[in-house]
Short mmCIF file of N, CA and C in Angstrom, two decimals:
data_model
loop_
_atom_site.label_atom_id
_atom_site.label_comp_id
_atom_site.label_asym_id
_atom_site.label_seq_id
_atom_site.Cartn_x
_atom_site.Cartn_y
_atom_site.Cartn_z
N MET A 1 11.00 -9.73 37.01
CA MET A 1 10.09 -10.29 36.04
C MET A 1 8.81 -9.48 35.97
N TYR A 2 8.30 -9.01 37.07
CA TYR A 2 7.04 -8.27 37.08
C TYR A 2 7.18 -6.88 36.49
N ARG A 3 8.40 -6.38 36.34
CA ARG A 3 8.57 -5.05 35.78
C ARG A 3 8.29 -5.05 34.27
N PHE A 4 8.30 -6.20 33.60
CA PHE A 4 7.98 -6.27 32.17
C PHE A 4 6.48 -6.42 31.91
N PHE A 5 5.72 -6.71 32.94
CA PHE A 5 4.29 -6.92 32.79
C PHE A 5 3.56 -5.68 32.23
N PRO A 6 3.81 -4.47 32.72
CA PRO A 6 3.14 -3.29 32.14
C PRO A 6 3.48 -3.09 30.66
N ILE A 7 4.69 -3.43 30.26
CA ILE A 7 5.08 -3.29 28.86
C ILE A 7 4.29 -4.27 27.99
N LEU A 8 4.09 -5.48 28.48
CA LEU A 8 3.31 -6.47 27.74
C LEU A 8 1.86 -6.03 27.58
N ILE A 9 1.32 -5.41 28.61
CA ILE A 9 -0.06 -4.92 28.52
C ILE A 9 -0.16 -3.83 27.46
N LEU A 10 0.80 -2.91 27.45
CA LEU A 10 0.78 -1.84 26.45
C LEU A 10 0.95 -2.39 25.04
N LEU A 11 1.82 -3.37 24.87
CA LEU A 11 2.02 -3.95 23.55
C LEU A 11 0.78 -4.71 23.07
N SER A 12 0.08 -5.36 23.97
CA SER A 12 -1.12 -6.09 23.56
C SER A 12 -2.22 -5.13 23.14
N ALA A 13 -2.23 -3.93 23.67
CA ALA A 13 -3.22 -2.93 23.26
C ALA A 13 -2.95 -2.44 21.85
N CYS A 14 -1.74 -2.57 21.37
CA CYS A 14 -1.37 -2.10 20.03
C CYS A 14 -1.60 -3.15 18.95
N SER A 15 -1.97 -4.35 19.35
CA SER A 15 -2.15 -5.40 18.34
C SER A 15 -3.37 -5.09 17.48
N GLU A 16 -3.33 -5.55 16.24
CA GLU A 16 -4.41 -5.30 15.30
C GLU A 16 -5.48 -6.37 15.42
N THR A 17 -6.59 -6.02 16.00
CA THR A 17 -7.73 -6.90 16.06
C THR A 17 -8.93 -6.14 15.51
N PRO A 18 -9.74 -6.77 14.67
CA PRO A 18 -10.89 -6.06 14.11
C PRO A 18 -11.91 -5.75 15.18
N SER A 19 -12.45 -4.59 15.12
CA SER A 19 -13.48 -4.17 16.07
C SER A 19 -14.80 -4.83 15.69
N GLU A 20 -15.60 -5.16 16.68
CA GLU A 20 -16.89 -5.76 16.39
C GLU A 20 -17.83 -4.76 15.74
N GLN A 21 -17.56 -3.47 15.92
CA GLN A 21 -18.43 -2.44 15.38
C GLN A 21 -18.13 -2.17 13.91
N GLN A 22 -16.97 -2.53 13.43
CA GLN A 22 -16.61 -2.28 12.04
C GLN A 22 -17.22 -3.34 11.15
N SER A 23 -17.78 -2.91 10.03
CA SER A 23 -18.29 -3.87 9.07
C SER A 23 -17.21 -4.17 8.05
N PRO A 24 -17.23 -5.35 7.46
CA PRO A 24 -16.21 -5.67 6.46
C PRO A 24 -16.36 -4.77 5.25
N ARG A 25 -15.24 -4.41 4.66
CA ARG A 25 -15.28 -3.55 3.47
C ARG A 25 -15.55 -4.40 2.24
N LEU A 26 -16.56 -4.00 1.51
CA LEU A 26 -16.90 -4.68 0.29
C LEU A 26 -16.59 -3.77 -0.88
N PRO A 27 -16.15 -4.32 -2.00
CA PRO A 27 -15.89 -3.46 -3.14
C PRO A 27 -17.17 -2.81 -3.62
N SER A 28 -17.07 -1.55 -4.05
CA SER A 28 -18.25 -0.85 -4.51
C SER A 28 -18.70 -1.35 -5.87
N ARG A 29 -17.81 -1.92 -6.63
CA ARG A 29 -18.14 -2.46 -7.95
C ARG A 29 -17.46 -3.81 -8.11
N ALA A 30 -18.05 -4.60 -8.95
CA ALA A 30 -17.41 -5.87 -9.28
C ALA A 30 -16.15 -5.60 -10.06
N PRO A 31 -15.17 -6.50 -9.97
CA PRO A 31 -13.95 -6.28 -10.73
C PRO A 31 -14.25 -6.21 -12.22
N SER A 32 -13.47 -5.42 -12.90
CA SER A 32 -13.65 -5.23 -14.32
C SER A 32 -13.28 -6.52 -15.07
N ILE A 33 -14.20 -7.01 -15.88
CA ILE A 33 -13.98 -8.21 -16.67
C ILE A 33 -14.07 -7.82 -18.14
N ASP A 34 -13.20 -8.38 -18.93
CA ASP A 34 -13.22 -8.13 -20.37
C ASP A 34 -14.56 -8.56 -20.93
N LEU A 35 -15.19 -7.69 -21.72
CA LEU A 35 -16.50 -7.98 -22.27
C LEU A 35 -16.49 -9.14 -23.27
N ALA A 36 -15.33 -9.59 -23.69
CA ALA A 36 -15.26 -10.72 -24.63
C ALA A 36 -15.81 -12.00 -24.00
N PHE A 37 -15.73 -12.13 -22.67
CA PHE A 37 -16.21 -13.33 -22.00
C PHE A 37 -17.71 -13.51 -22.16
N CYS A 38 -18.44 -12.42 -22.28
CA CYS A 38 -19.90 -12.51 -22.36
C CYS A 38 -20.43 -11.99 -23.70
N LEU A 39 -19.57 -11.94 -24.71
CA LEU A 39 -19.92 -11.49 -26.06
C LEU A 39 -20.42 -10.05 -26.08
N GLY A 40 -19.86 -9.22 -25.20
CA GLY A 40 -20.30 -7.84 -25.09
C GLY A 40 -19.44 -6.83 -25.82
N ASP A 41 -18.35 -7.27 -26.46
CA ASP A 41 -17.47 -6.33 -27.17
C ASP A 41 -18.19 -5.43 -28.17
N PRO A 42 -19.10 -5.95 -28.99
CA PRO A 42 -19.76 -5.07 -29.96
C PRO A 42 -20.61 -3.97 -29.33
N PHE A 43 -20.95 -4.12 -28.05
CA PHE A 43 -21.84 -3.17 -27.38
C PHE A 43 -21.10 -2.20 -26.47
N ALA A 44 -19.79 -2.29 -26.40
CA ALA A 44 -19.00 -1.47 -25.48
C ALA A 44 -19.18 0.03 -25.73
N GLY A 45 -19.38 0.43 -26.94
CA GLY A 45 -19.54 1.84 -27.26
C GLY A 45 -20.97 2.33 -27.17
N SER A 46 -21.86 1.53 -26.63
CA SER A 46 -23.29 1.88 -26.59
C SER A 46 -23.71 2.65 -25.34
N ILE A 47 -22.81 2.88 -24.43
CA ILE A 47 -23.16 3.60 -23.21
C ILE A 47 -23.58 5.01 -23.59
N GLY A 48 -24.73 5.43 -23.05
CA GLY A 48 -25.29 6.74 -23.35
C GLY A 48 -26.34 6.70 -24.44
N GLN A 49 -26.53 5.55 -25.07
CA GLN A 49 -27.54 5.40 -26.11
C GLN A 49 -28.77 4.68 -25.55
N PRO A 50 -29.91 4.81 -26.21
CA PRO A 50 -31.10 4.06 -25.77
C PRO A 50 -30.89 2.56 -25.95
N VAL A 51 -31.39 1.77 -25.02
CA VAL A 51 -31.21 0.33 -25.06
C VAL A 51 -31.92 -0.28 -26.28
N GLN A 52 -32.94 0.37 -26.80
CA GLN A 52 -33.66 -0.16 -27.96
C GLN A 52 -32.75 -0.28 -29.18
N THR A 53 -31.68 0.50 -29.24
CA THR A 53 -30.78 0.44 -30.39
C THR A 53 -29.99 -0.86 -30.45
N ILE A 54 -29.82 -1.54 -29.32
CA ILE A 54 -29.04 -2.78 -29.30
C ILE A 54 -29.83 -3.99 -28.83
N GLN A 55 -31.04 -3.78 -28.33
CA GLN A 55 -31.77 -4.86 -27.66
C GLN A 55 -31.99 -6.07 -28.55
N ALA A 56 -32.27 -5.90 -29.81
CA ALA A 56 -32.52 -7.03 -30.71
C ALA A 56 -31.24 -7.83 -30.98
N ALA A 57 -30.10 -7.19 -30.85
CA ALA A 57 -28.83 -7.85 -31.17
C ALA A 57 -28.12 -8.44 -29.95
N LEU A 58 -28.69 -8.30 -28.76
CA LEU A 58 -28.04 -8.80 -27.55
C LEU A 58 -27.91 -10.32 -27.59
N PRO A 59 -26.83 -10.86 -27.02
CA PRO A 59 -26.65 -12.32 -26.98
C PRO A 59 -27.77 -12.99 -26.18
N GLU A 60 -27.89 -14.29 -26.35
CA GLU A 60 -28.94 -15.06 -25.68
C GLU A 60 -28.85 -14.91 -24.16
N ARG A 61 -27.66 -15.01 -23.61
CA ARG A 61 -27.50 -14.86 -22.15
C ARG A 61 -27.21 -13.41 -21.82
N SER A 62 -28.23 -12.60 -21.83
CA SER A 62 -28.06 -11.20 -21.44
C SER A 62 -29.30 -10.76 -20.69
N ARG A 63 -29.15 -9.69 -19.93
CA ARG A 63 -30.29 -9.13 -19.22
C ARG A 63 -30.15 -7.62 -19.18
N VAL A 64 -31.27 -6.97 -19.31
CA VAL A 64 -31.33 -5.52 -19.24
C VAL A 64 -31.94 -5.19 -17.89
N LEU A 65 -31.23 -4.38 -17.10
CA LEU A 65 -31.64 -4.10 -15.72
C LEU A 65 -31.82 -2.60 -15.51
N GLY A 66 -33.00 -2.23 -15.06
CA GLY A 66 -33.27 -0.84 -14.70
C GLY A 66 -32.88 -0.57 -13.27
N PRO A 67 -32.98 0.70 -12.84
CA PRO A 67 -32.53 1.05 -11.48
C PRO A 67 -33.34 0.39 -10.36
N ASN A 68 -34.58 0.02 -10.61
CA ASN A 68 -35.41 -0.59 -9.56
C ASN A 68 -35.68 -2.06 -9.81
N ASP A 69 -35.02 -2.65 -10.79
CA ASP A 69 -35.22 -4.06 -11.10
C ASP A 69 -34.50 -4.96 -10.10
N LEU A 70 -35.12 -6.07 -9.79
CA LEU A 70 -34.48 -7.08 -8.95
C LEU A 70 -33.56 -7.91 -9.83
N MET A 71 -32.44 -8.31 -9.27
CA MET A 71 -31.53 -9.15 -10.05
C MET A 71 -30.95 -10.22 -9.17
N ALA A 72 -30.83 -11.41 -9.76
CA ALA A 72 -30.22 -12.53 -9.04
C ALA A 72 -28.75 -12.20 -8.79
N GLN A 73 -28.22 -12.63 -7.67
CA GLN A 73 -26.85 -12.33 -7.30
C GLN A 73 -25.86 -13.41 -7.72
N ASP A 74 -26.32 -14.38 -8.51
CA ASP A 74 -25.38 -15.39 -8.99
C ASP A 74 -24.48 -14.76 -10.04
N TYR A 75 -23.26 -15.21 -10.09
CA TYR A 75 -22.28 -14.64 -11.02
C TYR A 75 -22.03 -15.60 -12.16
N ARG A 76 -22.29 -15.15 -13.38
CA ARG A 76 -22.05 -15.95 -14.58
C ARG A 76 -21.21 -15.12 -15.51
N ILE A 77 -19.99 -15.54 -15.73
CA ILE A 77 -19.06 -14.76 -16.54
C ILE A 77 -19.52 -14.67 -17.99
N ASP A 78 -20.37 -15.60 -18.42
CA ASP A 78 -20.84 -15.59 -19.81
C ASP A 78 -22.15 -14.81 -20.00
N ARG A 79 -22.63 -14.13 -18.96
CA ARG A 79 -23.87 -13.37 -19.06
C ARG A 79 -23.55 -11.88 -19.20
N LEU A 80 -24.21 -11.23 -20.15
CA LEU A 80 -24.05 -9.80 -20.39
C LEU A 80 -25.11 -9.05 -19.61
N ASN A 81 -24.69 -8.07 -18.81
CA ASN A 81 -25.60 -7.22 -18.05
C ASN A 81 -25.59 -5.83 -18.67
N VAL A 82 -26.77 -5.33 -19.01
CA VAL A 82 -26.90 -3.98 -19.55
C VAL A 82 -27.72 -3.19 -18.53
N PHE A 83 -27.09 -2.22 -17.90
CA PHE A 83 -27.75 -1.40 -16.89
C PHE A 83 -28.25 -0.12 -17.53
N VAL A 84 -29.54 0.17 -17.35
CA VAL A 84 -30.15 1.35 -17.95
C VAL A 84 -30.75 2.23 -16.86
N ASP A 85 -30.95 3.51 -17.19
CA ASP A 85 -31.61 4.41 -16.24
C ASP A 85 -33.12 4.35 -16.47
N ASP A 86 -33.87 5.21 -15.79
CA ASP A 86 -35.32 5.22 -15.89
C ASP A 86 -35.82 5.51 -17.30
N ASP A 87 -35.03 6.19 -18.10
CA ASP A 87 -35.41 6.54 -19.46
C ASP A 87 -34.96 5.51 -20.49
N GLY A 88 -34.32 4.42 -20.06
CA GLY A 88 -33.86 3.39 -20.97
C GLY A 88 -32.52 3.70 -21.63
N ILE A 89 -31.77 4.63 -21.07
CA ILE A 89 -30.44 4.98 -21.58
C ILE A 89 -29.42 4.07 -20.90
N ILE A 90 -28.52 3.49 -21.68
CA ILE A 90 -27.53 2.56 -21.15
C ILE A 90 -26.51 3.32 -20.30
N GLU A 91 -26.35 2.88 -19.06
CA GLU A 91 -25.39 3.50 -18.13
C GLU A 91 -24.12 2.68 -17.98
N ASN A 92 -24.24 1.34 -18.07
CA ASN A 92 -23.08 0.48 -17.88
C ASN A 92 -23.34 -0.88 -18.52
N ILE A 93 -22.28 -1.52 -18.98
CA ILE A 93 -22.37 -2.86 -19.55
C ILE A 93 -21.27 -3.70 -18.91
N THR A 94 -21.66 -4.83 -18.31
CA THR A 94 -20.70 -5.68 -17.63
C THR A 94 -20.98 -7.15 -17.94
N CYS A 95 -20.01 -7.97 -17.62
CA CYS A 95 -20.21 -9.42 -17.64
C CYS A 95 -20.55 -9.84 -16.22
N GLY A 96 -21.30 -10.88 -16.07
CA GLY A 96 -21.60 -11.38 -14.74
C GLY A 96 -22.98 -11.86 -14.68
#
């Protein structure tokens, strides 16, 4: 019976347990959501243009976010997010 003990020790070393030093992997981007949920379809082709060209036509639940702007982390599928660079050029448009 004791001759199987070393084998059990070796097998237990092979089990998959998360290391305390590893951090959980988080997605680098939110999952892609169809812009229809937040009324963003008409603005999908606006990436690379100045935000002033669409700002007056944005839906009521929308926000324009620059690279240093603070943003709430709550997720609202009906909210349109327009991400702009320092010069006000649209870099990305998402729902959330």
